[in-house]
């Protein structure tokens, strides 16, 4: 909050005289959650009546609106928490079902996810959102193996190989840390980076790709009724159509490598994703090629090099750019891209089966 804003706030609401209400509809404040007075959230002004404000926590509905006097010590200008060492709770996490969900999530289960998680404490929003991804997996073992371990409060459960297992996530108590965790996880599961967001959005990237691919390929459709209610439904594709989805083909010498559109990759991988081990060291040569190709289709042209040099999971983890440039005759650009993928794969090998 800049000096002029603070001066205006103190002048209007920080004196003993009768407060002057200069708030306008849509303005933002930090407010204590009336359902949990230890939690501070972002709220919007949705009503003004004399010296009183009608507030709505971001992500909430009108059933939870509440009134506060403009000079109440339960509301503050945006930035107050950060400036005073407080902890601002993220209001919620929005789910954007129109985004590409990657090769590890089941599009039909994604359709059943709630439209949002929260509002609530960071630990609750984190637990609910991450657990939903595990529950929506084509193979829970794969997603579970991508989760970073730590000493936080949030515990995630999964079921595979006839047993139930748990993992404790890192300690996360800041909004920025929550989104950093999500960003890394989304890179791992190879879904759109805007699959979860801090506010409702229409992902222009995925929308453009789906329009380019033509109608009828989307796995989920979001519609808004005349009364403003948001509904989601799966596309009505038959089981025979799903069974004949074209798999991602790794071509050794294509005349020109074209990047598949989001819907094409979704159709290809939602039913043909191999049951790869959660430990990358156990991957076969073909599984290594599959992972690299689905992570970055532009690298698929180098598939034969990995076969010729017998790069399986163990060898992949030992690769560096010098090796690839010297012995595999790769150019610097592709070598650096593959190194980046290898670094991310190494980062999730903490999980012990």
Short mmCIF file of C-alpha atoms in Angstrom, two decimals:
data_model
loop_
_atom_site.label_atom_id
_atom_site.label_comp_id
_atom_site.label_asym_id
_atom_site.label_seq_id
_atom_site.Cartn_x
_atom_site.Cartn_y
_atom_site.Cartn_z
CA UNK A 1 0.00 0.00 0.00
CA UNK A 2 1.52 3.33 -1.05
CA UNK A 3 1.78 6.43 1.16
CA UNK A 4 -1.15 8.24 -0.43
CA UNK A 5 -3.43 5.22 0.00
CA UNK A 6 -2.45 4.86 3.67
CA UNK A 7 -3.03 8.56 4.29
CA UNK A 8 -6.46 8.33 2.69
CA UNK A 9 -7.34 5.27 4.79
CA UNK A 10 -6.17 6.87 8.05
CA UNK A 11 -7.92 10.13 7.25
CA UNK A 12 -11.26 8.47 6.51
CA UNK A 13 -11.32 5.57 8.95
CA UNK A 14 -8.56 6.04 11.50
CA UNK A 15 -9.93 8.96 13.52
CA UNK A 16 -12.38 9.24 16.38
CA UNK A 17 -14.90 11.27 14.40
CA UNK A 18 -17.89 9.65 12.72
CA UNK A 19 -16.40 7.64 9.85
CA UNK A 20 -16.97 8.80 6.32
CA UNK A 21 -17.78 5.94 4.00
CA UNK A 22 -15.91 6.52 0.77
CA UNK A 23 -15.94 2.89 -0.30
CA UNK A 24 -17.36 1.95 -3.67
CA UNK A 25 -18.81 -1.31 -4.95
CA UNK A 26 -16.12 -3.78 -6.02
CA UNK A 27 -13.33 -2.37 -3.85
CA UNK A 28 -11.12 -4.94 -2.10
CA UNK A 29 -10.15 -5.19 1.57
CA UNK A 30 -8.55 -7.71 3.89
CA UNK A 31 -11.15 -8.98 6.34
CA UNK A 32 -11.35 -11.51 9.13
CA UNK A 33 -13.42 -14.51 8.09
CA UNK A 34 -16.54 -14.37 10.34
CA UNK A 35 -16.59 -18.20 10.32
CA UNK A 36 -12.98 -18.36 11.51
CA UNK A 37 -11.66 -15.20 13.15
CA UNK A 38 -8.06 -16.48 12.96
CA UNK A 39 -8.21 -16.39 9.18
CA UNK A 40 -7.77 -13.21 7.13
CA UNK A 41 -9.04 -13.28 3.54
CA UNK A 42 -9.53 -10.94 0.61
CA UNK A 43 -13.10 -9.63 0.46
CA UNK A 44 -15.02 -7.46 -1.99
CA UNK A 45 -17.39 -4.65 -1.15
CA UNK A 46 -20.79 -5.72 -2.47
CA UNK A 47 -22.96 -3.22 -0.61
CA UNK A 48 -22.70 0.20 1.04
CA UNK A 49 -25.19 1.54 3.60
CA UNK A 50 -24.23 4.63 5.55
CA UNK A 51 -21.07 3.84 7.54
CA UNK A 52 -21.49 0.10 6.95
CA UNK A 53 -20.08 -2.21 4.30
CA UNK A 54 -21.51 -5.44 3.01
CA UNK A 55 -18.56 -7.75 2.35
CA UNK A 56 -18.20 -11.01 0.49
CA UNK A 57 -15.11 -13.19 0.77
CA UNK A 58 -13.65 -13.86 -2.66
CA UNK A 59 -14.95 -17.19 -3.90
CA UNK A 60 -17.90 -17.21 -1.53
CA UNK A 61 -21.56 -16.62 -2.37
CA UNK A 62 -24.16 -14.16 -1.11
CA UNK A 63 -25.31 -16.56 1.61
CA UNK A 64 -22.10 -15.81 3.50
CA UNK A 65 -22.12 -12.02 3.12
CA UNK A 66 -21.53 -10.02 6.29
CA UNK A 67 -21.65 -6.38 7.41
CA UNK A 68 -18.88 -4.34 9.05
CA UNK A 69 -18.50 -0.68 10.02
CA UNK A 70 -15.92 1.10 7.90
CA UNK A 71 -13.75 1.71 11.00
CA UNK A 72 -13.97 -1.89 12.24
CA UNK A 73 -10.68 -3.40 13.38
CA UNK A 74 -11.68 -6.56 11.50
CA UNK A 75 -11.06 -4.98 8.09
CA UNK A 76 -7.86 -3.49 6.68
CA UNK A 77 -6.55 -2.19 3.37
CA UNK A 78 -5.06 -4.76 1.01
CA UNK A 79 -1.41 -5.27 1.89
CA UNK A 80 -1.90 -4.96 5.65
CA UNK A 81 -1.07 -8.61 6.37
CA UNK A 82 2.10 -8.63 4.32
CA UNK A 83 3.29 -5.36 5.81
CA UNK A 84 2.69 -6.48 9.39
CA UNK A 85 3.94 -10.05 9.15
CA UNK A 86 0.46 -11.57 9.12
CA UNK A 87 -0.69 -14.50 7.04
CA UNK A 88 -3.30 -13.87 4.38
CA UNK A 89 -5.27 -17.00 3.64
CA UNK A 90 -5.84 -17.81 -0.02
CA UNK A 91 -9.59 -17.53 -0.63
CA UNK A 92 -9.70 -20.61 -2.85
CA UNK A 93 -8.39 -22.53 -5.82
CA UNK A 94 -10.47 -22.50 -9.00
CA UNK A 95 -10.62 -25.53 -11.29
CA UNK A 96 -10.59 -24.77 -15.01
CA UNK A 97 -12.06 -27.90 -16.64
CA UNK A 98 -11.50 -26.58 -20.14
CA UNK A 99 -7.73 -26.88 -19.69
CA UNK A 100 -5.68 -29.83 -20.92
CA UNK A 101 -5.42 -32.30 -18.01
CA UNK A 102 -2.32 -34.14 -19.22
CA UNK A 103 -1.62 -37.85 -19.77
CA UNK A 104 -1.86 -38.91 -16.13
CA UNK A 105 -5.36 -37.66 -15.25
CA UNK A 106 -8.59 -39.30 -16.38
CA UNK A 107 -10.61 -36.66 -18.31
CA UNK A 108 -13.86 -38.28 -17.17
CA UNK A 109 -12.85 -38.01 -13.51
CA UNK A 110 -11.68 -34.44 -14.09
CA UNK A 111 -15.23 -33.64 -15.19
CA UNK A 112 -16.42 -34.58 -11.70
CA UNK A 113 -14.07 -32.25 -9.83
CA UNK A 114 -15.68 -29.35 -7.96
CA UNK A 115 -15.44 -25.93 -9.56
CA UNK A 116 -13.35 -24.67 -6.64
CA UNK A 117 -11.56 -25.65 -3.43
CA UNK A 118 -12.03 -23.32 -0.46
CA UNK A 119 -12.21 -20.68 0.75
CA UNK A 120 -10.33 -21.86 3.79
CA UNK A 121 -6.98 -22.27 5.45
CA UNK A 122 -4.01 -22.95 3.18
CA UNK A 123 -3.55 -26.46 4.56
CA UNK A 124 -7.17 -27.41 3.85
CA UNK A 125 -7.17 -25.98 0.32
CA UNK A 126 -3.84 -27.70 -0.39
CA UNK A 127 -5.04 -31.06 0.91
CA UNK A 128 -8.35 -31.00 -0.95
CA UNK A 129 -6.89 -29.85 -4.27
CA UNK A 130 -3.92 -32.25 -4.32
CA UNK A 131 -6.00 -35.19 -3.08
CA UNK A 132 -8.45 -34.53 -5.90
CA UNK A 133 -5.65 -34.89 -8.45
CA UNK A 134 -4.59 -38.23 -6.97
CA UNK A 135 -8.21 -39.44 -6.95
CA UNK A 136 -8.65 -38.37 -10.59
CA UNK A 137 -5.55 -40.21 -11.81
CA UNK A 138 -5.61 -42.94 -14.42
CA UNK A 139 -3.06 -44.66 -12.17
CA UNK A 140 -2.77 -43.29 -8.63
CA UNK A 141 0.70 -44.81 -8.26
CA UNK A 142 2.09 -42.52 -10.94
CA UNK A 143 0.67 -39.27 -9.53
CA UNK A 144 1.54 -40.31 -5.98
CA UNK A 145 5.17 -40.79 -7.00
CA UNK A 146 5.34 -37.20 -8.25
CA UNK A 147 4.36 -35.61 -4.93
CA UNK A 148 7.15 -33.92 -3.01
CA UNK A 149 7.58 -35.13 0.56
CA UNK A 150 8.07 -32.85 3.55
CA UNK A 151 7.23 -32.24 7.19
CA UNK A 152 4.02 -30.24 6.76
CA UNK A 153 0.55 -30.89 8.14
CA UNK A 154 -1.05 -32.11 4.91
CA UNK A 155 -1.19 -35.87 4.31
CA UNK A 156 -2.27 -37.32 0.96
CA UNK A 157 -3.49 -40.90 0.53
CA UNK A 158 -3.55 -43.23 -2.47
CA UNK A 159 -4.42 -46.84 -3.21
CA UNK A 160 -2.46 -49.08 -5.56
CA UNK A 161 -0.93 -52.54 -5.67
CA UNK A 162 -3.60 -53.69 -3.25
CA UNK A 163 -2.55 -51.35 -0.45
CA UNK A 164 -3.25 -47.86 0.91
CA UNK A 165 -0.27 -45.51 1.24
CA UNK A 166 0.26 -41.97 2.51
CA UNK A 167 2.71 -39.13 1.95
CA UNK A 168 3.24 -35.95 3.96
CA UNK A 169 3.63 -32.81 1.85
CA UNK A 170 6.13 -29.99 2.57
CA UNK A 171 5.17 -27.29 5.06
CA UNK A 172 3.30 -24.60 3.14
CA UNK A 173 1.94 -21.56 4.95
CA UNK A 174 2.11 -18.83 2.33
CA UNK A 175 -0.06 -18.24 -0.68
CA UNK A 176 3.00 -17.89 -2.92
CA UNK A 177 4.36 -21.24 -1.68
CA UNK A 178 1.02 -22.90 -2.48
CA UNK A 179 1.15 -21.77 -6.09
CA UNK A 180 4.83 -22.65 -6.41
CA UNK A 181 3.99 -26.18 -5.28
CA UNK A 182 1.15 -26.37 -7.80
CA UNK A 183 3.33 -25.04 -10.62
CA UNK A 184 5.96 -27.74 -10.06
CA UNK A 185 3.31 -30.46 -9.72
CA UNK A 186 1.60 -29.39 -12.95
CA UNK A 187 4.93 -29.58 -14.75
CA UNK A 188 5.27 -33.14 -13.48
CA UNK A 189 1.81 -34.28 -14.52
CA UNK A 190 2.15 -32.33 -17.78
CA UNK A 191 -1.21 -30.58 -17.63
CA UNK A 192 -1.95 -26.95 -18.51
CA UNK A 193 -0.32 -24.57 -16.03
CA UNK A 194 -3.70 -22.86 -15.61
CA UNK A 195 -5.62 -26.04 -14.75
CA UNK A 196 -5.88 -24.57 -11.23
CA UNK A 197 -5.91 -20.80 -10.80
CA UNK A 198 -6.45 -18.17 -8.12
CA UNK A 199 -9.41 -16.67 -9.97
CA UNK A 200 -11.94 -17.85 -12.57
CA UNK A 201 -10.43 -17.68 -16.04
CA UNK A 202 -10.95 -18.94 -19.56
CA UNK A 203 -7.62 -20.40 -20.66
CA UNK A 204 -6.97 -18.78 -24.03
CA UNK A 205 -4.21 -21.28 -24.82
CA UNK A 206 -6.39 -24.36 -24.43
CA UNK A 207 -9.44 -22.66 -25.95
CA UNK A 208 -7.46 -21.73 -29.06
CA UNK A 209 -6.06 -25.25 -29.43
CA UNK A 210 -9.48 -26.84 -29.06
CA UNK A 211 -11.04 -24.51 -31.64
CA UNK A 212 -8.22 -25.34 -34.03
CA UNK A 213 -8.80 -29.06 -33.58
CA UNK A 214 -12.50 -28.73 -34.35
CA UNK A 215 -15.68 -29.43 -32.42
CA UNK A 216 -16.35 -32.68 -30.61
CA UNK A 217 -12.85 -33.38 -29.28
CA UNK A 218 -13.09 -31.74 -25.88
CA UNK A 219 -13.38 -34.07 -22.92
CA UNK A 220 -15.39 -31.61 -20.84
CA UNK A 221 -17.74 -28.75 -21.52
CA UNK A 222 -18.60 -25.89 -19.16
CA UNK A 223 -21.84 -24.02 -19.73
CA UNK A 224 -23.53 -21.10 -18.01
CA UNK A 225 -27.29 -21.14 -17.71
CA UNK A 226 -29.53 -18.10 -17.92
CA UNK A 227 -29.62 -17.75 -14.14
CA UNK A 228 -25.81 -17.68 -13.91
CA UNK A 229 -25.37 -21.22 -12.62
CA UNK A 230 -22.23 -22.91 -13.89
CA UNK A 231 -22.53 -26.53 -14.95
CA UNK A 232 -20.04 -29.02 -16.31
CA UNK A 233 -20.60 -32.14 -18.35
CA UNK A 234 -18.43 -34.69 -20.16
CA UNK A 235 -18.58 -34.96 -23.90
CA UNK A 236 -20.79 -37.79 -25.03
CA UNK A 237 -18.19 -39.82 -26.88
CA UNK A 238 -18.84 -43.53 -27.25
CA UNK A 239 -16.60 -46.23 -25.87
CA UNK A 240 -15.77 -47.33 -29.39
CA UNK A 241 -14.61 -43.83 -30.26
CA UNK A 242 -12.42 -43.77 -27.18
CA UNK A 243 -10.96 -47.17 -27.95
CA UNK A 244 -9.86 -46.03 -31.39
CA UNK A 245 -8.11 -42.87 -30.20
CA UNK A 246 -4.84 -42.41 -32.03
CA UNK A 247 -1.73 -42.94 -29.88
CA UNK A 248 1.18 -40.56 -29.89
CA UNK A 249 3.49 -41.87 -32.61
CA UNK A 250 7.21 -41.26 -32.24
CA UNK A 251 8.64 -41.03 -35.75
CA UNK A 252 12.36 -41.46 -36.23
CA UNK A 253 12.69 -39.39 -39.42
CA UNK A 254 9.66 -37.19 -39.93
CA UNK A 255 9.89 -34.62 -42.73
CA UNK A 256 8.66 -31.98 -40.35
CA UNK A 257 7.84 -32.31 -36.66
CA UNK A 258 4.52 -30.71 -35.79
CA UNK A 259 3.35 -30.22 -32.23
CA UNK A 260 0.08 -31.98 -31.53
CA UNK A 261 -2.78 -29.82 -30.33
CA UNK A 262 -4.00 -30.16 -26.77
CA UNK A 263 -7.13 -32.20 -27.63
CA UNK A 264 -5.13 -34.59 -29.85
CA UNK A 265 -2.66 -35.29 -27.07
CA UNK A 266 -5.50 -35.67 -24.57
CA UNK A 267 -7.27 -38.18 -26.80
CA UNK A 268 -4.05 -40.03 -27.46
CA UNK A 269 -2.82 -40.32 -23.90
CA UNK A 270 -6.01 -40.62 -21.88
CA UNK A 271 -6.39 -44.24 -22.98
CA UNK A 272 -2.91 -45.24 -24.16
CA UNK A 273 -0.63 -43.92 -21.42
CA UNK A 274 1.65 -46.84 -20.45
CA UNK A 275 1.68 -48.11 -16.88
CA UNK A 276 5.14 -46.72 -16.17
CA UNK A 277 6.92 -47.35 -12.88
CA UNK A 278 6.86 -44.53 -10.35
CA UNK A 279 10.66 -44.94 -10.14
CA UNK A 280 12.22 -43.53 -13.34
CA UNK A 281 15.27 -45.79 -12.89
CA UNK A 282 13.05 -48.74 -13.79
CA UNK A 283 11.83 -47.31 -17.09
CA UNK A 284 12.56 -49.21 -20.29
CA UNK A 285 14.04 -47.55 -23.37
CA UNK A 286 10.58 -47.18 -24.93
CA UNK A 287 9.16 -45.71 -21.72
CA UNK A 288 11.98 -43.14 -21.65
CA UNK A 289 11.18 -42.21 -25.25
CA UNK A 290 7.47 -42.00 -24.44
CA UNK A 291 8.04 -39.71 -21.45
CA UNK A 292 10.34 -37.35 -23.36
CA UNK A 293 8.04 -37.26 -26.37
CA UNK A 294 4.89 -36.52 -24.37
CA UNK A 295 6.74 -33.90 -22.28
CA UNK A 296 7.94 -32.07 -25.38
CA UNK A 297 6.72 -33.46 -28.76
CA UNK A 298 9.43 -31.44 -30.53
CA UNK A 299 12.00 -33.82 -29.02
CA UNK A 300 10.33 -36.88 -30.57
CA UNK A 301 12.61 -36.58 -33.62
CA UNK A 302 15.47 -37.85 -31.44
CA UNK A 303 13.77 -41.14 -30.57
CA UNK A 304 16.14 -43.27 -32.66
CA UNK A 305 19.15 -41.80 -30.86
CA UNK A 306 17.79 -43.06 -27.55
CA UNK A 307 17.19 -46.50 -29.05
CA UNK A 308 20.60 -46.63 -30.73
CA UNK A 309 22.40 -45.68 -27.51
CA UNK A 310 20.09 -47.85 -25.36
CA UNK A 311 19.05 -45.04 -23.02
CA UNK A 312 16.79 -46.63 -20.43
CA UNK A 313 15.73 -45.11 -17.10
CA UNK A 314 19.04 -45.64 -15.33
CA UNK A 315 21.00 -44.19 -18.23
CA UNK A 316 18.60 -41.26 -18.53
CA UNK A 317 19.29 -40.19 -14.95
CA UNK A 318 23.04 -40.07 -15.72
CA UNK A 319 22.77 -37.94 -18.86
CA UNK A 320 24.20 -34.44 -19.09
CA UNK A 321 24.47 -31.99 -21.97
CA UNK A 322 28.15 -32.73 -22.67
CA UNK A 323 27.42 -36.44 -23.09
CA UNK A 324 24.50 -35.84 -25.42
CA UNK A 325 26.40 -33.36 -27.57
CA UNK A 326 29.60 -35.45 -27.75
CA UNK A 327 28.29 -39.00 -28.05
CA UNK A 328 24.75 -38.55 -29.38
CA UNK A 329 25.60 -35.63 -31.67
CA UNK A 330 22.76 -33.50 -30.30
CA UNK A 331 22.75 -29.75 -30.76
CA UNK A 332 22.91 -27.55 -27.68
CA UNK A 333 19.22 -26.56 -27.71
CA UNK A 334 17.71 -30.08 -27.61
CA UNK A 335 20.41 -31.20 -25.16
CA UNK A 336 19.49 -28.43 -22.73
CA UNK A 337 15.79 -29.23 -23.06
CA UNK A 338 16.40 -32.90 -22.28
CA UNK A 339 18.65 -31.93 -19.35
CA UNK A 340 15.81 -29.83 -17.95
CA UNK A 341 13.46 -32.83 -18.17
CA UNK A 342 16.07 -35.06 -16.51
CA UNK A 343 16.46 -32.57 -13.65
CA UNK A 344 12.72 -32.60 -13.03
CA UNK A 345 12.67 -36.41 -13.11
CA UNK A 346 15.53 -36.59 -10.61
CA UNK A 347 13.65 -34.20 -8.34
CA UNK A 348 10.83 -36.68 -7.80
CA UNK A 349 12.92 -39.78 -7.14
CA UNK A 350 12.54 -39.18 -3.38
CA UNK A 351 9.48 -41.44 -3.41
CA UNK A 352 10.29 -44.94 -2.22
CA UNK A 353 7.96 -47.74 -3.26
#
